[in-house]
Every structure is written in structure tokens, then in C-alpha cells.
XYZ file of C-alpha atoms in Angstrom:
356
model
C 5.336 20.408 -2.840
C 5.880 24.237 -2.743
C 2.601 24.595 -0.848
C 3.852 22.194 1.798
C 7.036 24.231 2.025
C 4.945 27.400 2.786
C 3.153 25.469 5.527
C 6.372 25.458 7.364
C 6.936 29.160 7.028
C 4.888 30.060 10.074
C 5.892 32.442 12.817
C 6.829 29.649 15.250
C 10.390 30.197 16.390
C 10.918 26.433 16.804
C 10.574 26.016 13.041
C 12.892 28.743 12.001
C 15.603 26.290 10.919
C 13.071 24.276 8.914
C 12.009 27.476 7.167
C 15.543 28.291 6.260
C 16.094 24.822 4.807
C 12.925 24.892 2.820
C 13.599 28.415 1.554
C 17.047 27.268 0.363
C 15.600 24.210 -1.407
C 12.743 26.268 -2.961
C 15.265 28.870 -4.235
C 17.375 26.169 -5.805
C 14.339 24.586 -7.378
C 13.642 27.894 -9.093
C 17.042 27.838 -10.940
C 16.294 26.394 -14.403
C 20.050 26.178 -15.283
C 22.183 26.681 -12.154
C 25.759 27.770 -12.782
C 28.772 26.008 -11.245
C 28.935 28.851 -8.611
C 25.311 28.361 -7.662
C 25.721 24.529 -7.439
C 28.805 24.961 -5.201
C 27.001 27.512 -3.008
C 23.955 25.264 -2.568
C 26.204 22.320 -1.690
C 27.893 24.325 1.000
C 24.584 25.566 2.545
C 22.534 22.361 2.268
C 24.360 19.972 4.608
C 24.545 22.164 7.780
C 20.939 23.293 7.225
C 19.728 19.774 6.742
C 21.466 18.439 9.901
C 19.980 21.194 11.956
C 16.355 20.686 10.758
C 13.550 18.385 11.882
C 12.894 14.965 10.451
C 9.725 16.213 8.654
C 11.640 19.054 6.966
C 14.387 16.653 5.941
C 11.962 14.214 4.328
C 10.314 17.017 2.374
C 13.609 18.501 1.316
C 14.820 15.106 0.042
C 11.434 14.550 -1.822
C 11.765 17.969 -3.427
C 15.381 17.488 -4.527
C 14.503 14.095 -6.021
C 12.561 15.925 -8.676
C 15.310 18.406 -9.562
C 16.974 17.716 -12.928
C 20.381 18.978 -11.685
C 21.893 18.839 -8.205
C 25.504 18.943 -6.928
C 26.856 15.378 -6.801
C 28.146 16.121 -3.288
C 24.560 16.670 -2.206
C 23.441 13.571 -4.061
C 26.044 11.471 -2.277
C 25.133 12.966 1.068
C 21.422 12.143 0.598
C 22.203 8.711 -0.753
C 24.126 7.839 2.369
C 21.305 8.760 4.702
C 19.245 6.085 6.409
C 17.079 4.249 3.867
C 13.861 5.654 5.330
C 14.921 9.105 4.104
C 17.092 8.254 1.146
C 14.737 5.707 -0.576
C 12.612 8.130 -2.677
C 15.748 9.960 -3.760
C 17.612 6.870 -4.841
C 14.531 5.445 -6.613
C 13.389 8.565 -8.494
C 16.212 11.213 -8.834
C 17.492 11.575 -12.386
C 20.322 13.918 -11.304
C 22.447 11.268 -9.686
C 25.442 10.184 -11.729
C 26.346 6.560 -12.330
C 29.565 6.924 -10.319
C 27.604 8.370 -7.357
C 25.107 5.482 -7.453
C 27.992 2.952 -7.582
C 29.727 4.615 -4.625
C 26.493 4.505 -2.601
C 25.904 0.828 -3.468
C 29.455 0.021 -2.367
C 29.358 1.852 0.899
C 25.700 1.151 2.094
C 23.692 -1.939 2.796
C 21.318 -4.187 0.922
C 18.357 -1.775 1.519
C 20.114 1.021 -0.419
C 21.051 -1.436 -3.246
C 17.461 -2.530 -3.542
C 16.368 1.059 -3.872
C 18.912 1.602 -6.645
C 17.849 -1.585 -8.430
C 14.263 -0.276 -8.497
C 15.214 2.742 -10.654
C 13.698 2.871 -14.117
C 16.833 3.802 -15.995
C 19.780 1.856 -14.729
C 22.749 2.075 -17.076
C 24.882 -0.960 -18.147
C 27.682 0.479 -16.054
C 25.578 0.531 -12.881
C 24.152 -2.962 -13.581
C 27.612 -4.397 -14.020
C 28.805 -2.782 -10.777
C 25.780 -4.179 -8.861
C 26.423 -7.681 -10.198
C 30.127 -7.340 -9.278
C 29.176 -6.389 -5.720
C 27.504 -9.748 -4.993
C 30.459 -11.365 -3.241
C 31.144 -8.245 -1.140
C 27.572 -7.562 -0.097
C 25.850 -10.898 -0.294
C 24.509 -12.448 2.899
C 27.058 -14.797 4.559
C 27.318 -18.002 2.587
C 27.396 -21.299 4.453
C 29.863 -22.475 1.805
C 32.398 -20.184 3.424
C 32.530 -22.587 6.346
C 35.444 -24.604 5.023
C 36.888 -27.534 6.944
C 40.098 -25.603 8.007
C 37.919 -22.764 9.325
C 35.725 -25.211 11.263
C 38.731 -26.941 12.698
C 40.261 -23.597 13.742
C 37.088 -22.602 15.539
C 36.780 -25.982 17.184
C 40.332 -25.769 18.449
C 39.556 -22.405 20.099
C 36.206 -23.590 21.497
C 35.886 -24.632 25.254
C 35.871 -28.248 26.111
C 32.487 -30.026 25.874
C 30.328 -29.664 28.957
C 28.831 -33.159 28.542
C 30.743 -36.200 29.691
C 30.839 -39.368 27.721
C 28.409 -42.128 28.729
C 30.194 -44.925 30.566
C 29.681 -48.182 28.806
C 31.323 -51.506 28.783
C 34.184 -51.723 26.280
C 32.843 -53.396 23.129
C 34.457 -56.511 21.925
C 35.607 -54.928 18.678
C 38.822 -53.694 17.223
C 40.116 -50.724 19.306
C 40.954 -48.733 16.204
C 37.387 -49.071 14.937
C 35.992 -48.049 18.263
C 38.232 -44.974 18.406
C 37.225 -43.945 14.916
C 33.533 -44.200 15.889
C 34.128 -42.144 19.005
C 36.031 -39.445 16.997
C 33.213 -39.308 14.372
C 30.506 -38.872 17.066
C 32.558 -36.160 18.784
C 32.960 -34.361 15.458
C 29.169 -34.566 14.841
C 28.444 -33.087 18.259
C 30.952 -30.230 17.739
C 29.563 -29.440 14.320
C 26.007 -29.365 15.718
C 27.219 -26.996 18.492
C 28.824 -24.729 15.864
C 25.717 -24.705 13.777
C 23.605 -23.730 16.867
C 26.116 -21.023 17.694
C 25.682 -19.564 14.198
C 21.897 -19.533 14.638
C 20.984 -21.894 11.822
C 17.338 -22.886 11.410
C 15.416 -25.437 9.435
C 16.029 -23.483 6.227
C 19.804 -23.872 6.584
C 21.459 -24.088 3.147
C 24.811 -25.220 4.349
C 26.942 -26.293 1.379
C 24.322 -25.197 -1.167
C 24.728 -22.608 -3.834
C 22.620 -19.660 -2.732
C 21.490 -16.586 -4.676
C 22.555 -13.256 -3.119
C 20.185 -10.401 -2.278
C 21.553 -8.329 -5.116
C 21.182 -11.088 -7.686
C 17.647 -11.760 -6.522
C 16.664 -8.078 -6.805
C 18.178 -7.842 -10.262
C 16.398 -11.007 -11.497
C 13.081 -9.565 -10.238
C 13.740 -6.264 -11.920
C 14.749 -7.787 -15.288
C 11.762 -10.137 -15.227
C 9.396 -7.193 -14.564
C 10.791 -5.295 -17.532
C 11.265 -8.499 -19.624
C 14.940 -7.717 -20.241
C 15.840 -11.359 -21.128
C 19.434 -10.509 -21.995
C 20.280 -8.904 -18.652
C 18.236 -11.686 -16.917
C 20.387 -14.367 -18.575
C 23.611 -12.668 -17.576
C 22.524 -12.390 -13.925
C 21.287 -15.979 -13.841
C 24.611 -17.169 -15.250
C 26.391 -15.213 -12.578
C 24.239 -16.701 -9.866
C 24.985 -20.208 -11.118
C 28.671 -19.479 -11.694
C 28.062 -21.017 -15.105
C 28.203 -20.041 -18.760
C 25.617 -17.739 -20.300
C 24.822 -20.606 -22.660
C 23.458 -22.660 -19.789
C 21.354 -19.777 -18.519
C 19.907 -19.283 -21.956
C 19.058 -22.963 -22.362
C 17.234 -22.919 -19.050
C 15.145 -19.878 -20.127
C 14.320 -21.425 -23.515
C 12.318 -24.061 -21.799
C 8.929 -22.392 -22.374
C 7.142 -24.544 -19.861
C 9.090 -22.629 -17.138
C 9.908 -25.970 -15.380
C 13.665 -25.574 -15.807
C 13.741 -21.996 -14.630
C 11.518 -22.916 -11.659
C 13.906 -25.763 -10.787
C 16.874 -23.372 -10.957
C 15.283 -20.711 -8.732
C 14.244 -23.289 -6.090
C 17.816 -24.688 -6.143
C 19.369 -21.257 -5.636
C 17.067 -20.611 -2.674
C 15.148 -17.691 -4.171
C 12.164 -16.439 -2.189
C 8.981 -18.173 -3.092
C 6.923 -15.148 -3.947
C 9.802 -13.590 -5.905
C 10.119 -16.836 -7.825
C 6.388 -16.862 -8.629
C 6.620 -13.265 -9.859
C 9.633 -14.062 -12.163
C 7.916 -17.034 -13.722
C 4.673 -15.201 -14.313
C 6.456 -12.336 -15.989
C 8.760 -14.432 -18.223
C 6.137 -17.078 -19.061
C 2.734 -15.407 -19.272
C 0.830 -18.686 -19.468
C 2.035 -19.513 -15.917
C 0.126 -16.386 -14.695
C -3.185 -18.066 -15.489
C -5.260 -18.882 -12.362
C -5.501 -22.546 -11.291
C -7.154 -23.652 -8.057
C -7.315 -20.142 -6.542
C -3.533 -19.608 -7.294
C -1.521 -19.281 -10.483
C 0.034 -22.060 -12.503
C 3.549 -20.679 -11.569
C 2.584 -21.107 -7.858
C 1.564 -24.763 -8.568
C 4.780 -25.478 -10.479
C 7.006 -24.216 -7.666
C 4.972 -25.827 -4.874
C 5.350 -29.239 -6.567
C 9.157 -29.096 -6.686
C 11.438 -30.797 -4.124
C 14.341 -28.565 -3.185
C 16.796 -31.473 -2.826
C 15.878 -32.866 -6.257
C 16.159 -29.348 -7.723
C 19.623 -28.936 -6.262
C 20.805 -32.301 -7.608
C 19.432 -31.542 -11.132
C 20.923 -28.070 -11.358
C 24.302 -29.303 -10.123
C 24.194 -31.964 -12.912
C 23.436 -29.199 -15.430
C 26.385 -27.187 -14.050
C 28.735 -30.202 -14.343
C 27.642 -30.825 -17.903
C 28.155 -27.169 -18.706
C 31.688 -27.211 -17.335
C 32.427 -30.335 -19.506
C 30.915 -29.092 -22.656
C 31.348 -25.341 -22.697
C 34.934 -24.495 -23.630
C 35.432 -20.721 -24.051
C 38.357 -19.446 -25.976
C 41.233 -18.060 -24.048
C 40.413 -14.647 -22.623
C 36.692 -15.068 -23.124
C 34.405 -14.621 -20.105
C 31.792 -17.475 -20.075
C 29.276 -15.161 -18.342
C 29.830 -12.263 -20.731
C 27.112 -11.312 -23.195
C 27.114 -13.544 -26.271
C 27.080 -12.414 -29.905
C 24.378 -10.018 -31.014
C 22.425 -12.764 -32.795
C 22.284 -14.876 -29.648
C 21.108 -12.023 -27.517
C 18.401 -11.190 -29.938
C 17.230 -14.784 -30.123
C 17.071 -15.079 -26.337
C 15.418 -11.734 -25.811
C 12.460 -12.853 -27.923
C 12.008 -16.000 -25.816
C 9.232 -17.125 -28.188
C 10.822 -19.796 -30.491
C 8.573 -22.578 -31.907
C 8.183 -25.348 -29.376
C 9.369 -28.023 -31.896
C 12.759 -26.259 -32.168
C 13.466 -26.367 -28.363
C 15.793 -28.882 -26.739
C 15.637 -28.530 -22.981
C 18.513 -29.089 -20.652
C 18.499 -32.219 -18.572
C 15.707 -34.753 -18.007
C 12.116 -33.774 -17.074
């Protein structure tokens, strides 16, 4: 990295500002234990130099600072709020960013920054809890938010339909019945128009429980590192159900119930395949040029998956009665966490949720 810095130290006048930025960063790198005064001085110098430098110098400066064990948190916050193309290596690799700074970046930036933070190797429980709590604020717009009052309000403000009703002979039926049919058809047409206005496509999940981008990224991360306890907490949050239900789904070693759940929540197909292969190694075995996890997911019908998962959620709401003040999605007792984290109980001891 230092050699690349020296490449910029040529006599070209147009690169003078880049040279000053690189010299400043290189000098800061050489401080084994910077004092408060040195940290403050670097923070004051870095921002104006960075803004005056070229894109290439900015990227190299960020890459260098991502390897520093200590940097001013003001500089960390500044870099973390840069466009993701520049900030990504810093958010992913820097060990000098505090938990509070990471949480502030996640709250003020978009999904791309959050995904970069999720990919870090050493997320603390504090940051994980904050990322999970952000799902409602940063999740993609949910079709479930289109409540009937909201639809009626938008329809009232919409212009009159441009199509005229087809002239037909009055049917020899009860007038009230005919009026009701006409109102229902008009409502159908208005809802179709509203759906087209919102840009819905064939993958529309109107009215279905849908996993957020943050939750999906967390599930992939915890599956990759086989952190079953955190995975169960995130799955329970995505289902808006108890942790007990999430654990029961995961304890089905065939992977069928977790596959059903991921399809119902609308998780991306490739991400769902990856999660199943990591949590259930036997599903990573090749079968007909693809893995068994691929075959399991490909055979599932989304509508049936949704109906089954909703039945599990209803049963969970009837049977799981937490004590007052207890959070259903909170981590269970230490013994339960340990049991779930192993995920390898004898098959004869398993009782799966629902009907296969």
C-alpha cells in the first residue's frame, strides 16, 4: 500500500493534492499509538484533503485507513457515510470503527451500507440487535402497508376512470344485486389500476409476510458462520413469532420445514439454497447436476408454503404463552440455546412442526 502511495508522489502539479492526502495518511499510519492531540489533528486535516483529491486517491486512502487499528471516530463516520463504492472495504474490514458509529451509519444510510456492515467478521451483539431493530425502518416497502383505509383515500383522490361502462340491457334481476355487482367490478378495476401505478409485477407479494433485506442478509451471515442461536432469533423476528417456533422449524433435520419457511417469506432462491446447505450439510450433496437443497426448494409451491407457515404461526400464538414482561423473540434459557446451537439431536427425538 505504501508503494502505491509513493507512485502518486510524482512531480505532476495536477497530483499535488493527492500527494498531500497520501502523505497525511502515511504519516498517520506510522503512529503506533496516536495521542488524542494527534487524532484530533488528523481528523481536522483529513476531510478537506479528501474532498479536494481525485477518486483514485480517495479509494487508496480509504483502503489504507481500513487497516489502521485506531482512527478518529469522526473520520470513521465520514468514510462510512461515503457512497458504498468507496465505503464498502472500510465498513467490511476496519476494526477501528466503534459499535455506536456502525449503528449510526446503518441508521442513516441505505441497504447497501447495511449489507457491508453485516458482512463484517466480528459483529457485536449490540450491533446485531440494532440491525434487527432497523428492519421496519429500512425494509423495502411492504404490500401489507396498503390497508383498506389507505386504498380508499388514494382512490378518492384519483381522477375519474377514463373508460365508460358498456351499455347493456338492464338485467331482469333485483336492482340492489345489480348495483352491488357493479360496485364490486368498479372496485376491482380501481385496485388493478392502483396496482399498476405502484409497478407491481408477477412476483407481487401483496398481503404476504415478506422478509426484509436486513433480515435476509443476517440469516445468510448466521448460516455461513453456523451461529444457530442468532439465526433462530432473526428467523423468529422475520416470522413475528416466538423463538420456540423458530427453533422447532430448525430442528427438522430434513430441512423441509426451514425451506418451506424461507419460500413463504419470499427469500431469494439462491440465498435460500445457501442457507439450507450451510445448516444441513447433507442438502449440499449433488443431485442431478444441482444440490439436494436446490431440489427441495424447487419442488415447493409458494402458496402452499404460505398457508402452512401461517398455520404454524396461528398454532404458535395459541400455544405459546410468555409470562408478563417476557419477549417471545428474546433468547431463551442457556440450555435451550445450547441445544439449538448443536442442531444435531438424534432423529428419533425430533417432533417436527405441522404436517409433512
